[in-house]
Coordinates of C-alpha atoms and ligand atoms in Angstrom, one line a residue:
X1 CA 2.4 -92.7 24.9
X2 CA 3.6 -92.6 21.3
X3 CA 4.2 -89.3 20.3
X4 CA 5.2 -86.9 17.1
X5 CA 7.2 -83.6 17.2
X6 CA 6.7 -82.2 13.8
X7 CA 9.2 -79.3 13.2
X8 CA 12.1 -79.4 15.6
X9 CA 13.5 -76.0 16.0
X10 CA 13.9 -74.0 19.6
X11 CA 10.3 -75.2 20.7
X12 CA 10.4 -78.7 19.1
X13 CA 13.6 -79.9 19.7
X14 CA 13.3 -79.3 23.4
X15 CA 9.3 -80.7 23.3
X16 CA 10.6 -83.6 21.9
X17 CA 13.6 -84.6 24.4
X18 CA 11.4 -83.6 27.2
X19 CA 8.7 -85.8 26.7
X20 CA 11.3 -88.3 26.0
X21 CA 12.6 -88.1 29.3
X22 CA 9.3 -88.3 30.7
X23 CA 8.9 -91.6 29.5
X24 CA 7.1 -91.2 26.1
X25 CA 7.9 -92.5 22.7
X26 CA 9.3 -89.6 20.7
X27 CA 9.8 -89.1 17.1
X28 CA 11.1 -85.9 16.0
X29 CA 10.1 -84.4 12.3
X30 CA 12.0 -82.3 10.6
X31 CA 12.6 -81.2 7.0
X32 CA 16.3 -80.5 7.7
X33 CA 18.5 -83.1 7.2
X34 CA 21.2 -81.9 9.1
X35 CA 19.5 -80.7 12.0
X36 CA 17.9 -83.8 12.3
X37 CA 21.3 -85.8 12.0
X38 CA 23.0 -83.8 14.7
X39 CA 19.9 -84.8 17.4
X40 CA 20.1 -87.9 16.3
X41 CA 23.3 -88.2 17.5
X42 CA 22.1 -86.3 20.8
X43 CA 23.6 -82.7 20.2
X44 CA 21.4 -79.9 20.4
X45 CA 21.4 -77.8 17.1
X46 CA 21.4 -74.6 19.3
X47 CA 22.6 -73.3 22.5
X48 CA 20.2 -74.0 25.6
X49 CA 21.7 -75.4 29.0
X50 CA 20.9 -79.0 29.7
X51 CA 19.5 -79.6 26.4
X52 CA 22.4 -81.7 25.3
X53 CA 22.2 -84.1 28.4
X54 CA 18.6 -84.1 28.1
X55 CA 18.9 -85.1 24.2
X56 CA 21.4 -87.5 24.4
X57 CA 19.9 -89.7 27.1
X58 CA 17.0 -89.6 25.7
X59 CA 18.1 -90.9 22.5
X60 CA 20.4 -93.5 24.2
X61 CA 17.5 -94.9 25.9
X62 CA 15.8 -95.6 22.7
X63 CA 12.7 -93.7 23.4
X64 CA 13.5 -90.1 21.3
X65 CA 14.1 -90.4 17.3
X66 CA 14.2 -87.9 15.0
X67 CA 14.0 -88.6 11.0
X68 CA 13.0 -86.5 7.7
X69 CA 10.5 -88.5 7.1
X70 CA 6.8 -87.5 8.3
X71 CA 5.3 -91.5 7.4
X72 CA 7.0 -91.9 10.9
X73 CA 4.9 -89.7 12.9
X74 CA 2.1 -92.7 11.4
X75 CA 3.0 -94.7 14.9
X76 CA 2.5 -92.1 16.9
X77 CA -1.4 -91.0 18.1
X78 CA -0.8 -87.5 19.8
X79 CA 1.4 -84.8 17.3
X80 CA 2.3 -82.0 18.4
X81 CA 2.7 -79.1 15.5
X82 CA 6.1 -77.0 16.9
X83 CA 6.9 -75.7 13.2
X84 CA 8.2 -72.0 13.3
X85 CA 6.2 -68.7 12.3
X86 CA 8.3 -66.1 11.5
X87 CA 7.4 -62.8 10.1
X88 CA 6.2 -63.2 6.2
X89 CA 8.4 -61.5 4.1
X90 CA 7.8 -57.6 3.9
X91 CA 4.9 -57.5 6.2
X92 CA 4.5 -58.2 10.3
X93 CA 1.9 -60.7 9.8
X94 CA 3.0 -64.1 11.0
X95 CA 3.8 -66.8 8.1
X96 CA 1.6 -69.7 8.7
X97 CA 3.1 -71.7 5.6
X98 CA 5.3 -74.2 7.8
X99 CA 2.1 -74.8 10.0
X100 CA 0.0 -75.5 7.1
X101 CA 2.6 -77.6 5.0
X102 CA 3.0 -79.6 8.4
X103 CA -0.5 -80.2 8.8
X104 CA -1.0 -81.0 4.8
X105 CA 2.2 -83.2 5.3
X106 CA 0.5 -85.2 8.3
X107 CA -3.0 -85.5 7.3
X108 CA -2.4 -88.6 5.4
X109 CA -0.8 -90.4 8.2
X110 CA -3.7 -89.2 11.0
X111 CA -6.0 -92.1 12.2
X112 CA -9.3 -91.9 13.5
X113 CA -8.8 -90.9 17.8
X114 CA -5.5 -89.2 16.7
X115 CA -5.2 -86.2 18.3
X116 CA -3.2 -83.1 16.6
X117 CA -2.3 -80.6 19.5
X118 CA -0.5 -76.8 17.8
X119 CA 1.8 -75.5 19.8
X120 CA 3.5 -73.1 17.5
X121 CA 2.5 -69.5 18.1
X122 CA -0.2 -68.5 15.2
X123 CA -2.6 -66.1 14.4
X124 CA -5.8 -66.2 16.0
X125 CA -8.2 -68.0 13.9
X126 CA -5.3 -70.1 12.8
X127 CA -7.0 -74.0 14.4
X128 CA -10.4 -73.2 13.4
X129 CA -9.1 -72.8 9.5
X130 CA -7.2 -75.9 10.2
X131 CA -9.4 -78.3 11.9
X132 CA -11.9 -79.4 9.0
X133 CA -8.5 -81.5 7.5
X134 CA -7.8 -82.9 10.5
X135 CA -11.3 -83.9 11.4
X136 CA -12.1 -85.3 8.2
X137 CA -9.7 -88.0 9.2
X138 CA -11.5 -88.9 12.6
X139 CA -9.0 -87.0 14.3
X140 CA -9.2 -84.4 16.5
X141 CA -7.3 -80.5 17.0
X142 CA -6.3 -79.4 20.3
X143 CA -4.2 -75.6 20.3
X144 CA -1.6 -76.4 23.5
X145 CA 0.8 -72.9 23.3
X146 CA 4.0 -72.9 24.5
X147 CA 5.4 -70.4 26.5
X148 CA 8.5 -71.6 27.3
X149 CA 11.7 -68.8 28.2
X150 CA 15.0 -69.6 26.3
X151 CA 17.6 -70.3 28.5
X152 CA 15.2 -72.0 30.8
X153 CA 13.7 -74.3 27.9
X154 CA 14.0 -77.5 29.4
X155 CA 12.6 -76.3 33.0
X156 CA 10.0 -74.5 31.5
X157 CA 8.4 -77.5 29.5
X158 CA 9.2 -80.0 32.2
X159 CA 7.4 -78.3 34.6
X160 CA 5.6 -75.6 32.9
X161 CA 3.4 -73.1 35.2
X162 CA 0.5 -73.8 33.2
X163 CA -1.1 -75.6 30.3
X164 CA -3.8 -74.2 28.8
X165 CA -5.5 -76.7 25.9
X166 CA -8.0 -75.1 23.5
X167 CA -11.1 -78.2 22.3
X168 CA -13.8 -78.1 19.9
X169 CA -16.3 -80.3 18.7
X170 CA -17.8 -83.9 19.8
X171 CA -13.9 -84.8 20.1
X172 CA -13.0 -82.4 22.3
X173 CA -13.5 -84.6 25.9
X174 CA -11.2 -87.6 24.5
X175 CA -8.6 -85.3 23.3
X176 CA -8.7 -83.8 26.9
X177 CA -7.8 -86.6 28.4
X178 CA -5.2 -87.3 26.0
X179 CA -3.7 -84.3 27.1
X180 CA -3.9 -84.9 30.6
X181 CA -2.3 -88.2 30.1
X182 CA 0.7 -86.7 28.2
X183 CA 1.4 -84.1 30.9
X184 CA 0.6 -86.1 33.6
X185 CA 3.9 -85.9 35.4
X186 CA 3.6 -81.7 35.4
X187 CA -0.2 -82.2 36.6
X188 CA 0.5 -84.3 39.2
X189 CA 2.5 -81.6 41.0
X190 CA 0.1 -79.2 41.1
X191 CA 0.3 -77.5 37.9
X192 CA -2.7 -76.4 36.7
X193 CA -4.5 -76.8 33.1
X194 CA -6.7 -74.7 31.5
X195 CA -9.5 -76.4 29.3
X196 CA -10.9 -74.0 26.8
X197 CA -11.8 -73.1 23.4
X198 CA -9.5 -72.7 20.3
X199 CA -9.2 -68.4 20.1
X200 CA -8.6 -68.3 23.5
X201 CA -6.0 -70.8 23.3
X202 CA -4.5 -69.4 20.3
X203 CA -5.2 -65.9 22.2
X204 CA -3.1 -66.9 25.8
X205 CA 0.0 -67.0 23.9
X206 CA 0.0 -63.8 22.2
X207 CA -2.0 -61.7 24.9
X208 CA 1.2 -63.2 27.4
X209 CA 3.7 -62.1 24.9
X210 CA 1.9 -58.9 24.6
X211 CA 1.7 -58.0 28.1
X212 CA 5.5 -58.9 28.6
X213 CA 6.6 -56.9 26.1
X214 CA 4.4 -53.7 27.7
X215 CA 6.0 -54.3 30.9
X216 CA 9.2 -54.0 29.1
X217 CA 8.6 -51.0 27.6
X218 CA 6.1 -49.6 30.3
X219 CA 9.5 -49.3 32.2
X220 CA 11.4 -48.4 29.3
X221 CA 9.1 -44.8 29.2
X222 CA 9.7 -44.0 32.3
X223 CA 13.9 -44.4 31.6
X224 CA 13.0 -41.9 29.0
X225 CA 11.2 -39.6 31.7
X226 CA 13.9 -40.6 34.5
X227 CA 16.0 -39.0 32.1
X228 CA 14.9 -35.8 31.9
X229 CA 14.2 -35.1 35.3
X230 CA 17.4 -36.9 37.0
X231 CA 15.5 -40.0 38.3
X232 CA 16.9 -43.2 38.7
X233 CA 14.3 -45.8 36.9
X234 CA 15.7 -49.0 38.9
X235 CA 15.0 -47.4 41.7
X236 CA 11.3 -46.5 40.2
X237 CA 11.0 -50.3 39.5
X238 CA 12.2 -51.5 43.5
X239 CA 9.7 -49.2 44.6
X240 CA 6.8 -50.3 41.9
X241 CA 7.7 -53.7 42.5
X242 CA 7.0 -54.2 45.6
X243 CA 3.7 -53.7 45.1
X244 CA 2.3 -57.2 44.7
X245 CA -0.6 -56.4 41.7
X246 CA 2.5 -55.3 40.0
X247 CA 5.8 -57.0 40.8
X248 CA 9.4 -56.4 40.0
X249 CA 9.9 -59.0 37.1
X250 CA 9.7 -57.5 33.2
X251 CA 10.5 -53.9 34.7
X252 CA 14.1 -54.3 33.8
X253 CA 15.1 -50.9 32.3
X254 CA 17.6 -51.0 29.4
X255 CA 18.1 -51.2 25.4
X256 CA 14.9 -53.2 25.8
X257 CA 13.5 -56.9 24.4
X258 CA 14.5 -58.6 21.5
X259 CA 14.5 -62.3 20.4
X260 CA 12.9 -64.9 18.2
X261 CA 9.4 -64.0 20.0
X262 CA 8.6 -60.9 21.7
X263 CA 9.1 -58.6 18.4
X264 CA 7.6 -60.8 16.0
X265 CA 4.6 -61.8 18.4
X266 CA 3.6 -57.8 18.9
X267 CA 3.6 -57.3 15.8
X268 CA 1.9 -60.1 13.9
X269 CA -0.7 -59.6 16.8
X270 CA -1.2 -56.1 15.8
X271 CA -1.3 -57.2 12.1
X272 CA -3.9 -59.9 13.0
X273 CA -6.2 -57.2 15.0
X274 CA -6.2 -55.2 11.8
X275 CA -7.0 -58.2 9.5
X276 CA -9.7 -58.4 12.6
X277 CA -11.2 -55.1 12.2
X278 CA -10.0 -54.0 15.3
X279 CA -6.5 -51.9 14.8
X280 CA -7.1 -49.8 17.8
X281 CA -7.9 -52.6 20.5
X282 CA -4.0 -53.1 20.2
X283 CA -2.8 -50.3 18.5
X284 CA -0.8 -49.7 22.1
X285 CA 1.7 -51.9 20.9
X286 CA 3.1 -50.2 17.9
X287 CA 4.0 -47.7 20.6
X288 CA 5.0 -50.4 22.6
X289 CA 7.3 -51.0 19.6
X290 CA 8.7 -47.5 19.6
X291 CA 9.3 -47.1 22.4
X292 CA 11.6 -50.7 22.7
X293 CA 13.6 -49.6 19.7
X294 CA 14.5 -46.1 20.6
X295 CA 15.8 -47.3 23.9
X296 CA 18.6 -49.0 21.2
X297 CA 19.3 -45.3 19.5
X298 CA 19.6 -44.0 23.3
X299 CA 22.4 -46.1 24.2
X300 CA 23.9 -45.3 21.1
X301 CA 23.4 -41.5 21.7
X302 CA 24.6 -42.1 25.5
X303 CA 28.3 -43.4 23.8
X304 CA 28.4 -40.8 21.2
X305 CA 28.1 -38.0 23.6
X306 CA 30.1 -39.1 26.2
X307 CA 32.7 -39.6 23.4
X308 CA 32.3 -35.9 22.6
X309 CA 30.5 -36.5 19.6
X310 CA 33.0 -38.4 17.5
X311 CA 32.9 -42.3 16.9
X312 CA 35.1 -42.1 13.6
X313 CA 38.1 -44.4 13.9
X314 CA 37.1 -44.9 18.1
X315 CA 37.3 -48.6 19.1
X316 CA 34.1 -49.6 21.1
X317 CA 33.9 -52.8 23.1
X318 CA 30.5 -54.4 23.2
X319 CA 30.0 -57.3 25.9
X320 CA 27.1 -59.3 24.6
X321 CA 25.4 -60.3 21.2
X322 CA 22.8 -62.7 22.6
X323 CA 19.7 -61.2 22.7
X324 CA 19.7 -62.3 26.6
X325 CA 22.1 -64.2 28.5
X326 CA 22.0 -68.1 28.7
X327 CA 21.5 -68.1 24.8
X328 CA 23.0 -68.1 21.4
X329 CA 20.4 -66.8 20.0
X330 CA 21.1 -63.4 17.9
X331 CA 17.6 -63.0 16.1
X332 CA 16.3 -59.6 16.5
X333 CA 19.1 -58.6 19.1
X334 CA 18.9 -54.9 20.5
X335 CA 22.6 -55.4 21.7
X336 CA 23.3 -56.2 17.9
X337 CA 21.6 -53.5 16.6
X338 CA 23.5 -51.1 19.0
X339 CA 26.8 -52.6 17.6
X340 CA 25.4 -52.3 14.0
X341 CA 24.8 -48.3 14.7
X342 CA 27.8 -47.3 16.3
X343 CA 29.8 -48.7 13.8
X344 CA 27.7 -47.0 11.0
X345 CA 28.7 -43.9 13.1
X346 CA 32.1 -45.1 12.4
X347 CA 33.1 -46.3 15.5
X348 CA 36.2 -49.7 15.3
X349 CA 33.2 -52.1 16.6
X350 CA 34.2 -55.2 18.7
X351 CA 32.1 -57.2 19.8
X352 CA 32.6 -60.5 22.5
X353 CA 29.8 -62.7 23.7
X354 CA 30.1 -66.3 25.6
X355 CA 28.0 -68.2 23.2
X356 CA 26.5 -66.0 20.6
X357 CA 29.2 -65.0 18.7
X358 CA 29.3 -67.7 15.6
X359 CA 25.5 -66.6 14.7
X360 CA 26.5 -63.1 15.1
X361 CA 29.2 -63.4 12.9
X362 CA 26.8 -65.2 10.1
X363 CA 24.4 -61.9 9.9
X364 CA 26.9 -59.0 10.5
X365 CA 29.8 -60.8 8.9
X366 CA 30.8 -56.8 8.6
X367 CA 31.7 -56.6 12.7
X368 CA 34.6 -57.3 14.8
X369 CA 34.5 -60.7 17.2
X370 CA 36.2 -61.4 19.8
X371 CA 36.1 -64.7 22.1
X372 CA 37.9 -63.3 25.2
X373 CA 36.0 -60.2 26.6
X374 CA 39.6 -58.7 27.7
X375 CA 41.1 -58.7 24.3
X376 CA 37.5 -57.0 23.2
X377 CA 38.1 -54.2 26.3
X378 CA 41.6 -53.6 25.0
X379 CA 42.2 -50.5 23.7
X380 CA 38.8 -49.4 23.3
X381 CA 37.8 -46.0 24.2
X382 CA 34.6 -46.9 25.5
X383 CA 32.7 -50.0 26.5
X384 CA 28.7 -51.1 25.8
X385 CA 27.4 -53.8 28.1
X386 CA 24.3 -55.0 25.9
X387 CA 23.7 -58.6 27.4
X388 CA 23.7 -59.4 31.3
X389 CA 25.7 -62.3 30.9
X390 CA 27.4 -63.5 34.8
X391 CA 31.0 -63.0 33.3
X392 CA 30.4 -59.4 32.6
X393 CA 27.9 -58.7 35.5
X394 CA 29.0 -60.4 38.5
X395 CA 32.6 -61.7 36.9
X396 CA 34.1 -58.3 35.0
X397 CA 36.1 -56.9 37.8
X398 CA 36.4 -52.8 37.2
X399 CA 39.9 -52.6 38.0
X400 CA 40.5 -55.1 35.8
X401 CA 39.2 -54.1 32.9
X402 CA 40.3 -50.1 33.8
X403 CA 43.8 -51.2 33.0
X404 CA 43.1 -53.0 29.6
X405 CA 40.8 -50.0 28.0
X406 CA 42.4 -46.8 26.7
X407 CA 39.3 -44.7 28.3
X408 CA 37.3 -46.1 31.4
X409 CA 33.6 -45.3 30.0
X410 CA 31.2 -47.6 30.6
X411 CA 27.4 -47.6 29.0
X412 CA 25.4 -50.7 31.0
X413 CA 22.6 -50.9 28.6
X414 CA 21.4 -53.3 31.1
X415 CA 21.4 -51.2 34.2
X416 CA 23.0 -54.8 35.9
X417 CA 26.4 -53.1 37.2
X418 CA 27.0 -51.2 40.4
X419 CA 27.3 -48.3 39.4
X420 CA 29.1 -47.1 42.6
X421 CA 32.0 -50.0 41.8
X422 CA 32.4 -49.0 38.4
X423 CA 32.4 -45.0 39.1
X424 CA 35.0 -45.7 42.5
X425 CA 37.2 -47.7 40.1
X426 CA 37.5 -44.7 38.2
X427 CA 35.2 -45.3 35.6
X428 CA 32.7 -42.6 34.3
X429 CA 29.5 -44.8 34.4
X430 CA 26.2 -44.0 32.5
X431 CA 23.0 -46.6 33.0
X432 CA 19.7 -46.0 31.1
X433 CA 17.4 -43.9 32.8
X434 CA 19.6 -43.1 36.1
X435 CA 21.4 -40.3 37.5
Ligands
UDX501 C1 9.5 -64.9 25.7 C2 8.4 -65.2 26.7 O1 9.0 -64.8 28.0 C3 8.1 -66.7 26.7 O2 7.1 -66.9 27.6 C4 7.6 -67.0 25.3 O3 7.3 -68.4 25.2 C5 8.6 -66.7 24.3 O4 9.0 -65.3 24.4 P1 12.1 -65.3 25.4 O5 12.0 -64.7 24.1 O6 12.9 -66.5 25.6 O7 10.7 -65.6 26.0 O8 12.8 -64.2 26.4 P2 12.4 -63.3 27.7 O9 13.0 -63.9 28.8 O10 10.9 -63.1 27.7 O11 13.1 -62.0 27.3 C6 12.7 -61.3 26.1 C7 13.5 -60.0 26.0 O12 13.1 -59.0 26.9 C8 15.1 -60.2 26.1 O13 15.7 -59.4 25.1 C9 15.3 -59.6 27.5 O14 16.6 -59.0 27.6 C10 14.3 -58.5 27.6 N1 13.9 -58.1 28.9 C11 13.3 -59.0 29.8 C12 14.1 -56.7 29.3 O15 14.6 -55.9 28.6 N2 13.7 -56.4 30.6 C13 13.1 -57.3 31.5 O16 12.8 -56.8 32.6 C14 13.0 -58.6 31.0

């Protein structure tokens, strides 16, 4: 099939070189220049494993272009929308403006049996206020959401675990089958697709997002109560998890979610429910909010009293920046933000992350880098695990890094080390939300 990617950021970029590989045409859209030069030339503009591989033999085989220029996306019949939504300035609603200039910027190109399928992440309502444009061209609006993991990008849209397509209208069975035939590699394994309308579409995405980001900081609570009453909240989550209806994954205690997605999602969705009339069906979520951020200010608090109460002039060693491991991606990063604080306590901040740390550097251009962990660990007085990457979890040994710190105190704001290790090695060991 001859497709369009129209914005080719995290979602796009990725879209694009998968459908590539699964034997599409491809045409990537972008407004920036550069970004579209560097995967032209098969280089992802971003940090996501197998991306590059993907990318570049997809654009050697001739089938995956990208350009500036929309008139392209003319030869293409099915165009997927991947533009970004990021907070609007000021307020947590999302910005739709990228969406909207896409769809302005396509219209004229659109054919009649053209099908238009959104995958960005927008506010509900967002494909009915679009579709009358689209239409009046005799094509047709299908909302598709992505809900791919980064890190696991390219997996995660080559065999997604579900596709969900939202349809109106008298087009809606053709564009259907459209769909099917585009994802008919993933649906011939077994992977089910969800036909339905465009709110609940629209809704899937944010409602997932939603409920992830509860889990988070459903766990996250009872770290704070653990606390208190010298409980051990991994051990809480073994126990909870083995019960199937709720299930070990997401109940990862620690300084909590960050990213380009969960944040912004919870909160444009709460901003939406208001514009709705209905602040209180998700009003959970601003506490869902809370409770994620002060999980960032406790892992603080656990390195200022362990330091006696005293950062000024003490070197701290953070191991991560990402917001998660298996990315570069620094947007909305708790481990960041812990970084950020100790040093406005006036802790000697240095910070070391495997892939993360040049867009670190570009928004706290005010905080010490370092590319090898060990020369981050030397000296420092204490030590702030913020991002599970393997080389700090399963690769750090204690010993070693005991004889490169001045003082072997260790915050795993991940709760991913043994503690045991750590403490028989001599270190004086504090998780969140354990003894
Ligand atoms: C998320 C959704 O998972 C994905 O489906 C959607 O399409 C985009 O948003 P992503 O932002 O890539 O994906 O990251 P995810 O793996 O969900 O992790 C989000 C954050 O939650 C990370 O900061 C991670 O460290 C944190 N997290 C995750 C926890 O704190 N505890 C956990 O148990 C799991």
């Amino acid at each position: 099939m001859r497709l369009s990617v129209i914005g080719c950021g995290y979602l796009g970029a990725v879209h694009a070189a998968a459908m590539a590989s699964l034997g599409h045409e491809v045409v990537g859209v972008d407004t920036d220049g550069k970004k579209v030069d560097r995967l032209a030339a098969g280089k992802a503009p971003f940090f996501e494993p197998g991306l590059d591989e993907l990318l570049a033999d997809a654009v050697a085989s001739g089938r995956l272009r990208f350009t500036t220029d929309i008139a392209e996306a003319a030869q293409a019949s099915l165009h997927f929308l991947a533009v970004g939504t990021p907070p609007s300035e000021g307020a947590d609603a999302a910005d739709v403006s990228f969406v909207d200039a896409a769809v302005a910027a396509l219209v004229p190109h659109l054919k009649p049996g053209d099908v238009v399928a959104g995958k960005s992440t927008v506010p509900v309502g967002t494909a009915a206020r679009l579709s009358p444009q689209i239409e009046a061209t005799g094509a047709a609006l299908v909302w598709n959401p992505e809900f791919l993991r980064e890190g696991w990008a390219v997996n995660d849209t080559v065999e997604p675990d579900r596709i969900v397509v939202g349809v109106s209208g008298p087009g809606a069975d053709a564009a259907v089958e459209v769909m099917r035939e585009v994802y008919r590699s993933a649906l011939s394994r077994g992977c089910p697709l969800l036909v339905t309308d465009w709110p609940t579409a629209e809704l899937v995405k944010v409602a997932a997002n939603a409920f992830l980001a509860t889990k988070i900081s459903f766990i996250n609570a009872m770290a704070e109560i653990a606390e208190v009453v010298g409980a051990d909240v991994t051990q809480l989550a073994d126990a909870l998890g083995h019960d199937d209806r709720i299930g070990r994954r997401f109940l990862g205690a620690g300084i909590g979610f960050g990213g380009g997605c969960l944040p912004k999602d919870i909160r444009a969705f709460a901003a939406r429910a208001e514009e709705l009339g209905r602040t209180e069906s998700v009003a959970f979520l601003r506490e869902v909010d809370a409770i994620n951020l002060r999980r960032r200010q406790r892992a603080v608090d656990l390195v200022v009293d362990a330091l006696g109460g005293d950062l000024v002039g003490r070197r701290v060693a953070v191991l991560g920046a990402a917001f998660k491991p298996h990315s570069d991606d620094v947007r909305d990063s708790p481990g960041l933000a812990v970084a950020v604080m100790l040093r406005g306590l006036g802790a000697e901040v240095v910070v070391t992350d495997p892939a993360a740390l040049e867009n670190a550097r570009r928004i706290h251009p005010q905080l010490e880098y370092a590319t090898a962990a060990e020369d981050a660990l030397a000296g420092a007085s204490a030590v702030v695990l913020v991002t599970e990457w393997d080389q700090y979890r399963r690769e750090l040994s204690p010993s070693d890094a005991g004889a490169l710190v001045a003082r072997r105190l260790i915050v795993d704001g991940r709760n991913c080390l043994d503690a045991q290790v750590w403490r028989d090695a001599g270190w004086e060991y504090h998780g969140m939300g354990r003894r």
